PDB file of C-alpha atoms in Angstrom:
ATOM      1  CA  UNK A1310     163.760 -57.006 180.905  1.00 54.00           C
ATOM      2  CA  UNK A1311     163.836 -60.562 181.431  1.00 62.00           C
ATOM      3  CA  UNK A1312     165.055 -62.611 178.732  1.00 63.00           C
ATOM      4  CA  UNK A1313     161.080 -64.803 178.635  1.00 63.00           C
ATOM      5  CA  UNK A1314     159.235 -61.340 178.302  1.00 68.00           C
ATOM      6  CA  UNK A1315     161.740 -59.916 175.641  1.00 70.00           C
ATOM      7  CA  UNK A1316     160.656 -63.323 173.692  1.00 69.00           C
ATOM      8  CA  UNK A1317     157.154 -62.924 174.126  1.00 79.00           C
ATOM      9  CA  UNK A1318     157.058 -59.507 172.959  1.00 81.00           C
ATOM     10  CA  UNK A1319     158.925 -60.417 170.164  1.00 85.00           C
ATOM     11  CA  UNK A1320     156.585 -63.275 169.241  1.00 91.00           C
ATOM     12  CA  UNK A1321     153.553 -60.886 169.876  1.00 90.00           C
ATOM     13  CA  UNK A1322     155.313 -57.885 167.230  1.00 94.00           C
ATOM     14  CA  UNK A1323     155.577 -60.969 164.990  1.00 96.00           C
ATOM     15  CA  UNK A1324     152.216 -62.357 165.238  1.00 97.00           C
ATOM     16  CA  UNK A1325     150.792 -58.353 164.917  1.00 97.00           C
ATOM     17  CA  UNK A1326     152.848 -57.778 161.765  1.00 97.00           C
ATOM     18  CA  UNK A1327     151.667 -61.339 160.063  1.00 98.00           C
ATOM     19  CA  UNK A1328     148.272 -60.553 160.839  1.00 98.00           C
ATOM     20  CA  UNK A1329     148.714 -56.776 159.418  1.00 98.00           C
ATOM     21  CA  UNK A1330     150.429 -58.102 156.340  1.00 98.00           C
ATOM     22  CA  UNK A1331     147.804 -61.061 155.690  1.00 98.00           C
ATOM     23  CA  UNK A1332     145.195 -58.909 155.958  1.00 98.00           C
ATOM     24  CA  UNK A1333     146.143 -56.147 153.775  1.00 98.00           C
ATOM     25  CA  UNK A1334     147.212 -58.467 151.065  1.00 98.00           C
ATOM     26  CA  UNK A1335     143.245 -59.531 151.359  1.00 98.00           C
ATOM     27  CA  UNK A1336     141.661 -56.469 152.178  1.00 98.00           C
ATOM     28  CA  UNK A1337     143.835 -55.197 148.794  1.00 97.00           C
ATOM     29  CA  UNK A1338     142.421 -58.254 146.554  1.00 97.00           C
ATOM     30  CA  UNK A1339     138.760 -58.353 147.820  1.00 97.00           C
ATOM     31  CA  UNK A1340     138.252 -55.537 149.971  1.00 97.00           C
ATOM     32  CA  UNK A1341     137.105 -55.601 153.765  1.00 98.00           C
ATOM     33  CA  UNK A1342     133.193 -56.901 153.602  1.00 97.00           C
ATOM     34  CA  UNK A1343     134.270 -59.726 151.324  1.00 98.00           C
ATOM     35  CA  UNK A1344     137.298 -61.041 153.695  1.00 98.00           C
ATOM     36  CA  UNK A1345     136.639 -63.377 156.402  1.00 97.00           C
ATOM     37  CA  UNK A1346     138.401 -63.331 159.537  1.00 97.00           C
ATOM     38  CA  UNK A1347     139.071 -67.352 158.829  1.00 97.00           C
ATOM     39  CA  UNK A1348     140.647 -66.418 155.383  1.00 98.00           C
ATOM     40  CA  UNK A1349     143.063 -63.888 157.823  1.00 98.00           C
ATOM     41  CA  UNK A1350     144.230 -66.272 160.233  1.00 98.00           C
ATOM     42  CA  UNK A1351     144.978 -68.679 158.090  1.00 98.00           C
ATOM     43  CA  UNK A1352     146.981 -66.735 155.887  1.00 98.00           C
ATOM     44  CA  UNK A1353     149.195 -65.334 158.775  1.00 98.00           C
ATOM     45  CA  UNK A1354     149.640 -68.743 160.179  1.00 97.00           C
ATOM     46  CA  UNK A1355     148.373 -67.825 163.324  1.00 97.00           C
ATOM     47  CA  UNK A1356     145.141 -68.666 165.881  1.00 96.00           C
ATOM     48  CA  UNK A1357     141.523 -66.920 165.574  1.00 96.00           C
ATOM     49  CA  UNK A1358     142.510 -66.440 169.350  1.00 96.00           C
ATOM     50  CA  UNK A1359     145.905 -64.419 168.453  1.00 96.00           C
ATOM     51  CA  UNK A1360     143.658 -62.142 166.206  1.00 97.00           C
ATOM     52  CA  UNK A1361     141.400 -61.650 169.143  1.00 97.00           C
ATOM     53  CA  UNK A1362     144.242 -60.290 171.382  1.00 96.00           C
ATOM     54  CA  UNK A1363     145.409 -58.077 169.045  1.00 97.00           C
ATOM     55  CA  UNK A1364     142.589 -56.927 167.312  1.00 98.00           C
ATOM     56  CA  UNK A1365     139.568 -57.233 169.101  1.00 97.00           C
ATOM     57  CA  UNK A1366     137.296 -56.626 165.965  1.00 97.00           C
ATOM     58  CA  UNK A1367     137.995 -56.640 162.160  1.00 98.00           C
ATOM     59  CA  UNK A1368     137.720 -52.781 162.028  1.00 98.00           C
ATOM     60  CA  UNK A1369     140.948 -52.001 164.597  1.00 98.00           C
ATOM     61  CA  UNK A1370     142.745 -54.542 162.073  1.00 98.00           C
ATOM     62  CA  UNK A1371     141.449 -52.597 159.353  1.00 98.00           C
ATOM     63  CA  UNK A1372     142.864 -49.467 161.095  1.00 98.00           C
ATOM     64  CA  UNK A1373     145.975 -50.946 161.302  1.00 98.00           C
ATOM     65  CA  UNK A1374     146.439 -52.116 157.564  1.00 98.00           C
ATOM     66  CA  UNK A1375     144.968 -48.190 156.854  1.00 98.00           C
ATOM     67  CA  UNK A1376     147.725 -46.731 158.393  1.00 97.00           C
ATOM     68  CA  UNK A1377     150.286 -49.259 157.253  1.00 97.00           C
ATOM     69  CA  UNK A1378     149.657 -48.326 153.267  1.00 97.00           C
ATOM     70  CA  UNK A1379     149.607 -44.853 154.481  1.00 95.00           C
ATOM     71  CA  UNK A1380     152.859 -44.887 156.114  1.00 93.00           C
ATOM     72  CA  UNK A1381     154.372 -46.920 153.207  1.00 92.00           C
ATOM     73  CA  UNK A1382     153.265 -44.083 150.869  1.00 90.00           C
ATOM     74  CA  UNK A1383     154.577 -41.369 152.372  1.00 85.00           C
ATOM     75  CA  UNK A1384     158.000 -43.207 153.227  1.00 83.00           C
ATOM     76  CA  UNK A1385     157.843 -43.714 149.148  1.00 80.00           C
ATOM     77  CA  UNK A1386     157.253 -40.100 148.088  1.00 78.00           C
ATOM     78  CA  UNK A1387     160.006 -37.652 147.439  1.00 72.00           C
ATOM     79  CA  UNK A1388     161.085 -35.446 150.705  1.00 70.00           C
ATOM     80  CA  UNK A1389     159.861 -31.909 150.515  1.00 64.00           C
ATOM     81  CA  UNK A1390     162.154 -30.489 152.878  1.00 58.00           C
ATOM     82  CA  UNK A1391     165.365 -30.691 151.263  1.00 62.00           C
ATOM     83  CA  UNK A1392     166.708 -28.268 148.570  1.00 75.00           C
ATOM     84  CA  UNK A1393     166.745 -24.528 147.580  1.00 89.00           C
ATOM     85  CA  UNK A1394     163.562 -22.158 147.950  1.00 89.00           C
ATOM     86  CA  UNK A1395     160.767 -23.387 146.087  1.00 92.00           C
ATOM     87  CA  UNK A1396     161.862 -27.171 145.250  1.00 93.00           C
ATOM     88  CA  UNK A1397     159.304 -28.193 148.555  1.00 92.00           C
ATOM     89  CA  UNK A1398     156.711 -27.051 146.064  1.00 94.00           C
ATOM     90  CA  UNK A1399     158.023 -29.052 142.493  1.00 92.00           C
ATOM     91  CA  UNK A1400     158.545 -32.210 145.101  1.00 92.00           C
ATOM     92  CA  UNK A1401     155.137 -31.487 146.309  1.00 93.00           C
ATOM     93  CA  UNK A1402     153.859 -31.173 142.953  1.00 93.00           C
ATOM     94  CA  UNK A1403     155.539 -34.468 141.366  1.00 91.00           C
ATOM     95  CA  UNK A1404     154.308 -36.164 144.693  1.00 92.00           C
ATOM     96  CA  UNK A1405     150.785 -35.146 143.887  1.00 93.00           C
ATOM     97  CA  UNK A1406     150.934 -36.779 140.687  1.00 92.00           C
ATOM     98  CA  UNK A1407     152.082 -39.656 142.018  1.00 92.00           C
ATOM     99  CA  UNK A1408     149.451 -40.306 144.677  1.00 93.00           C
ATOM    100  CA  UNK A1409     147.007 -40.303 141.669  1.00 93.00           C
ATOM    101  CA  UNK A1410     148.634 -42.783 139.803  1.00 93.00           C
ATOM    102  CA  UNK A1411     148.833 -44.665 143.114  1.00 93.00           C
ATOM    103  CA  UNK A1412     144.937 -44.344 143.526  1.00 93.00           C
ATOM    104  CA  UNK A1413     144.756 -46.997 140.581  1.00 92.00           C
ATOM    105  CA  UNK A1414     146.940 -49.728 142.343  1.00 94.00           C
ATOM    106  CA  UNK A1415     144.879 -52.165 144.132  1.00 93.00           C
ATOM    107  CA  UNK A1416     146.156 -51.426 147.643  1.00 95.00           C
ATOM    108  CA  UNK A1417     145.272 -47.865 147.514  1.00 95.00           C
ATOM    109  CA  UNK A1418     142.108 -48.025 145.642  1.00 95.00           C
ATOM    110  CA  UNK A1419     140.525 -50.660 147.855  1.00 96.00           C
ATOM    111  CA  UNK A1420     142.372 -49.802 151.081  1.00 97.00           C
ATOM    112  CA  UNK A1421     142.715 -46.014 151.330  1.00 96.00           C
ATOM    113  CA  UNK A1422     139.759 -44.810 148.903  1.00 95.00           C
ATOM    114  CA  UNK A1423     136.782 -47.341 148.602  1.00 95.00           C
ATOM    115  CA  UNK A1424     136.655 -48.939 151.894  1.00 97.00           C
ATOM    116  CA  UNK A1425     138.646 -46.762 153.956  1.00 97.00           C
ATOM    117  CA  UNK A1426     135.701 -44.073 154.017  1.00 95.00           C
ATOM    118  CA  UNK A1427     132.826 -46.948 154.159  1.00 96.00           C
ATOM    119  CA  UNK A1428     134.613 -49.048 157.011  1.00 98.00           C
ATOM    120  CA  UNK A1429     135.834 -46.036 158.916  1.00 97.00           C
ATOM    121  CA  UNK A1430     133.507 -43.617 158.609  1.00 97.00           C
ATOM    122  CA  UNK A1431     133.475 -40.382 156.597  1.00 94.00           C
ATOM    123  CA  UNK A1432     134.762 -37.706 158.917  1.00 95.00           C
ATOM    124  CA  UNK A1433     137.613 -40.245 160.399  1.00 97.00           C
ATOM    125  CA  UNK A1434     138.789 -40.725 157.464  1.00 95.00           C
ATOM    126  CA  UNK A1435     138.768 -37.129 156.503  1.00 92.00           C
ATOM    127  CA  UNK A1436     141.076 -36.716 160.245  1.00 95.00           C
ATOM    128  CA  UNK A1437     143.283 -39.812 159.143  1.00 96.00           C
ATOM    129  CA  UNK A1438     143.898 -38.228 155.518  1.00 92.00           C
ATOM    130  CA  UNK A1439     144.338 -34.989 156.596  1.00 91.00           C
ATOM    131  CA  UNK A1440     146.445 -36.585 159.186  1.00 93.00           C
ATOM    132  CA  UNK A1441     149.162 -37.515 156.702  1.00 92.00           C
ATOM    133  CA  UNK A1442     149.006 -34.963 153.844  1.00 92.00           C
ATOM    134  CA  UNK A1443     147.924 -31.673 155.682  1.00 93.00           C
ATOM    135  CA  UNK A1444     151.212 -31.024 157.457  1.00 91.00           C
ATOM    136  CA  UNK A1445     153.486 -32.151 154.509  1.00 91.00           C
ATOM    137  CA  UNK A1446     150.836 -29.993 151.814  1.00 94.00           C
ATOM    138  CA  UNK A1447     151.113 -27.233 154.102  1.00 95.00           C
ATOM    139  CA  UNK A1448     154.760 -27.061 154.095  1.00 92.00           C
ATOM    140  CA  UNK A1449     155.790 -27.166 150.596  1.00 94.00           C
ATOM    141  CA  UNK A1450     152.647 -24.474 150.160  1.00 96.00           C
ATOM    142  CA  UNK A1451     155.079 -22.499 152.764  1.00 95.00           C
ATOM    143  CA  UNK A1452     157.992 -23.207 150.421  1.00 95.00           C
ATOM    144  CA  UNK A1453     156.121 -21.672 147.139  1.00 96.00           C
ATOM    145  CA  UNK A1454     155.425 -18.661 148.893  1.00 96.00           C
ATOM    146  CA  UNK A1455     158.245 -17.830 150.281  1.00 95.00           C
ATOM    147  CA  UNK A1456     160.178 -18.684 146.615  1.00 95.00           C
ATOM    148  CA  UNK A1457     157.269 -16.649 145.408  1.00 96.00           C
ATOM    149  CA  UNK A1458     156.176 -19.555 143.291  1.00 96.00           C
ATOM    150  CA  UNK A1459     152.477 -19.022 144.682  1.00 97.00           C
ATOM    151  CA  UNK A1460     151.211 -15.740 145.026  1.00 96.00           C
ATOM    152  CA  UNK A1461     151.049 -14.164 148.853  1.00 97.00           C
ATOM    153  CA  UNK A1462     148.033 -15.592 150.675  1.00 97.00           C
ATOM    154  CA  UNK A1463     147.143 -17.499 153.348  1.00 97.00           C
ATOM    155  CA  UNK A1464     149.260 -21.084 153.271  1.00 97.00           C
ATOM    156  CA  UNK A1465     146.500 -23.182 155.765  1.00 96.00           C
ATOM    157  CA  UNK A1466     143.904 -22.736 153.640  1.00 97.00           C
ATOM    158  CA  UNK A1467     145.199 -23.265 149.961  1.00 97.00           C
ATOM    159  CA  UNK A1468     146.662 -26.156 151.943  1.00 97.00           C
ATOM    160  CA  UNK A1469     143.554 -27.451 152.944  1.00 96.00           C
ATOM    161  CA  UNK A1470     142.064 -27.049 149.358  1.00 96.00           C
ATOM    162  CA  UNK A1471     145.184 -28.479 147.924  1.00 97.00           C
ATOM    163  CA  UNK A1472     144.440 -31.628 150.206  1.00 95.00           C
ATOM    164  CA  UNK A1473     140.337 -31.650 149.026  1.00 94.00           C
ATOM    165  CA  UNK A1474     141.267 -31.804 145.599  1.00 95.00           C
ATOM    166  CA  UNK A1475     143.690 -34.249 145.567  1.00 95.00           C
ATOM    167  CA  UNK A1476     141.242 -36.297 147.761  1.00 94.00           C
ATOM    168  CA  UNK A1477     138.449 -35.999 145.291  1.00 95.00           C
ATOM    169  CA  UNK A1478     140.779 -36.653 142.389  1.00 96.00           C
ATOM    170  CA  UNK A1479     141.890 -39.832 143.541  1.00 95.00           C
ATOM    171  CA  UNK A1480     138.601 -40.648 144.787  1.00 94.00           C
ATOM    172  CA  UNK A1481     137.679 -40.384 141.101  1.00 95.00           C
ATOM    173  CA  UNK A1482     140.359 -42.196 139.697  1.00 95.00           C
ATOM    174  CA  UNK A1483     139.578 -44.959 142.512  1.00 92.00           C
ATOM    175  CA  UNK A1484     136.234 -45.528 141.123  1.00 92.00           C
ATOM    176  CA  UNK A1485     136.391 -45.142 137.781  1.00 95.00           C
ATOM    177  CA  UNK A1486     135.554 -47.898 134.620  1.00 94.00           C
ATOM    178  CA  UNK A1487     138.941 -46.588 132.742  1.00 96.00           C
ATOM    179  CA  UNK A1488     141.338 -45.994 135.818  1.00 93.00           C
ATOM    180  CA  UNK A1489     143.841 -44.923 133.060  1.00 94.00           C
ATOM    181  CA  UNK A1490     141.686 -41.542 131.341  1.00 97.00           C
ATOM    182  CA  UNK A1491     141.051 -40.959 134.828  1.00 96.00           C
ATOM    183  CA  UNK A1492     144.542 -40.860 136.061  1.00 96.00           C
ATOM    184  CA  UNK A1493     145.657 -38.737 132.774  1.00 96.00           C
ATOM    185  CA  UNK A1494     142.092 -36.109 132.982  1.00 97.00           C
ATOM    186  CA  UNK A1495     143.214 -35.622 136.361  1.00 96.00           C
ATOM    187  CA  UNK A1496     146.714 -35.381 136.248  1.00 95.00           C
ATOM    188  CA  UNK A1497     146.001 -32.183 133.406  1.00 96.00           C
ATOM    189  CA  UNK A1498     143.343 -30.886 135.771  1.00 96.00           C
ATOM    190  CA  UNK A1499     145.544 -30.523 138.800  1.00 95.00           C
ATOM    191  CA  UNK A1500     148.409 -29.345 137.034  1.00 94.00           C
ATOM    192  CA  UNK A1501     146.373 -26.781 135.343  1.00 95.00           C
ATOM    193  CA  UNK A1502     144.899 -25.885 138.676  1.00 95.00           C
ATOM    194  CA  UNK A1503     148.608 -25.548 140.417  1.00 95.00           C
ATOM    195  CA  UNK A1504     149.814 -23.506 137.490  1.00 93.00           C
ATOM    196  CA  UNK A1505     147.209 -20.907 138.112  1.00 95.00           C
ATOM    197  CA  UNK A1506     148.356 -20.193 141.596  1.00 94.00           C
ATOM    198  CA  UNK A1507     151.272 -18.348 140.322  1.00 86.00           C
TER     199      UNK A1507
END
């Protein structure tokens, strides 16, 4: 590659990841509706015309923030894969917990749980979540039963009602007046459902 075109891409990956880390620091503090695309820009230090190119409208920049928050989540929870029989499932467990706890920080509970369904829609957010917990539910679910943790069943779909419920309990902690009742009433509630698997 010549030398000009390895700059350029360079100085396009930077300008992409200024805009993606402007915007979610926004998005985070007022949410999507309430940021302007001026407020962006600025903040990144870069043109309205440099947004443009990358992102042709606020919602594939929104996408983009989405799956950067998502990504940094999963990179910060505990690998399931490692370990004797049946750890997959405590990781999985502990990592639950986590994610509800994380449903209270403002990145999360702006980002990935208040606007994420309003800006993207419903059942694309459903694909995007299900996207990046299904596979990694699913596996430590695989785990328990084979350390006979769970009782013998199906693993797809306790994995897929694993992944509702922890949905729906984040959703609640998300958007409710006392974040931190919610986060403990949910925390006993899931554990309480888990235990009663085995």
């Amino acid at each position: 590659m010549p030398r000009s075109q390895g700059v350029r891409t360079s100085q396009a990956t930077a300008t992409r990841t200024a805009l993606i880390a402007a915007a979610r620091q926004l998005f985070a503090a007022a949410g999507f509706h309430a940021t302007g695309t001026h407020e962006i820009v600025t903040l990144a230090g870069v043109s309205r015309g440099a947004l443009q190119h990358h992102f042709p409208r606020k919602e594939d920049l929104f996408l983009a923030v989405f799956h950067a928050v998502e990504q940094d989540m999963l990179g910060a929870s505990t690998p399931i894969a490692q370990g004797k029989p049946g750890d997959g499932w405590l990781r999985l467990r502990a990592n639950l917990q986590a994610f509800l706890r994380a449903a209270a920080t403002p990145e999360v509970q702006r980002i990935i749980l208040i606007d994420g369904p309003a800006v993207l829609g419903w059942m694309e957010w459903r694909r995007l979540e299900a996207h990046y917990g299904l596979g990694v539910i699913t596996a430590a679910v695989e785990d328990g039963l084979r350390a006979g943790l769970i009782r013998q069943q199906p693993a797809e779909p306790l994995a897929h009602l694993i992944l509702s419920m922890i949905d729906e309990a984040a959703l609640m902690v998300a958007n409710a007046q006392n974040p931190v009742s919610a986060i403990s009433q949910a925390q006993v509630a899931l554990e309480t459902l888990l235990s009663s698997l085995t």
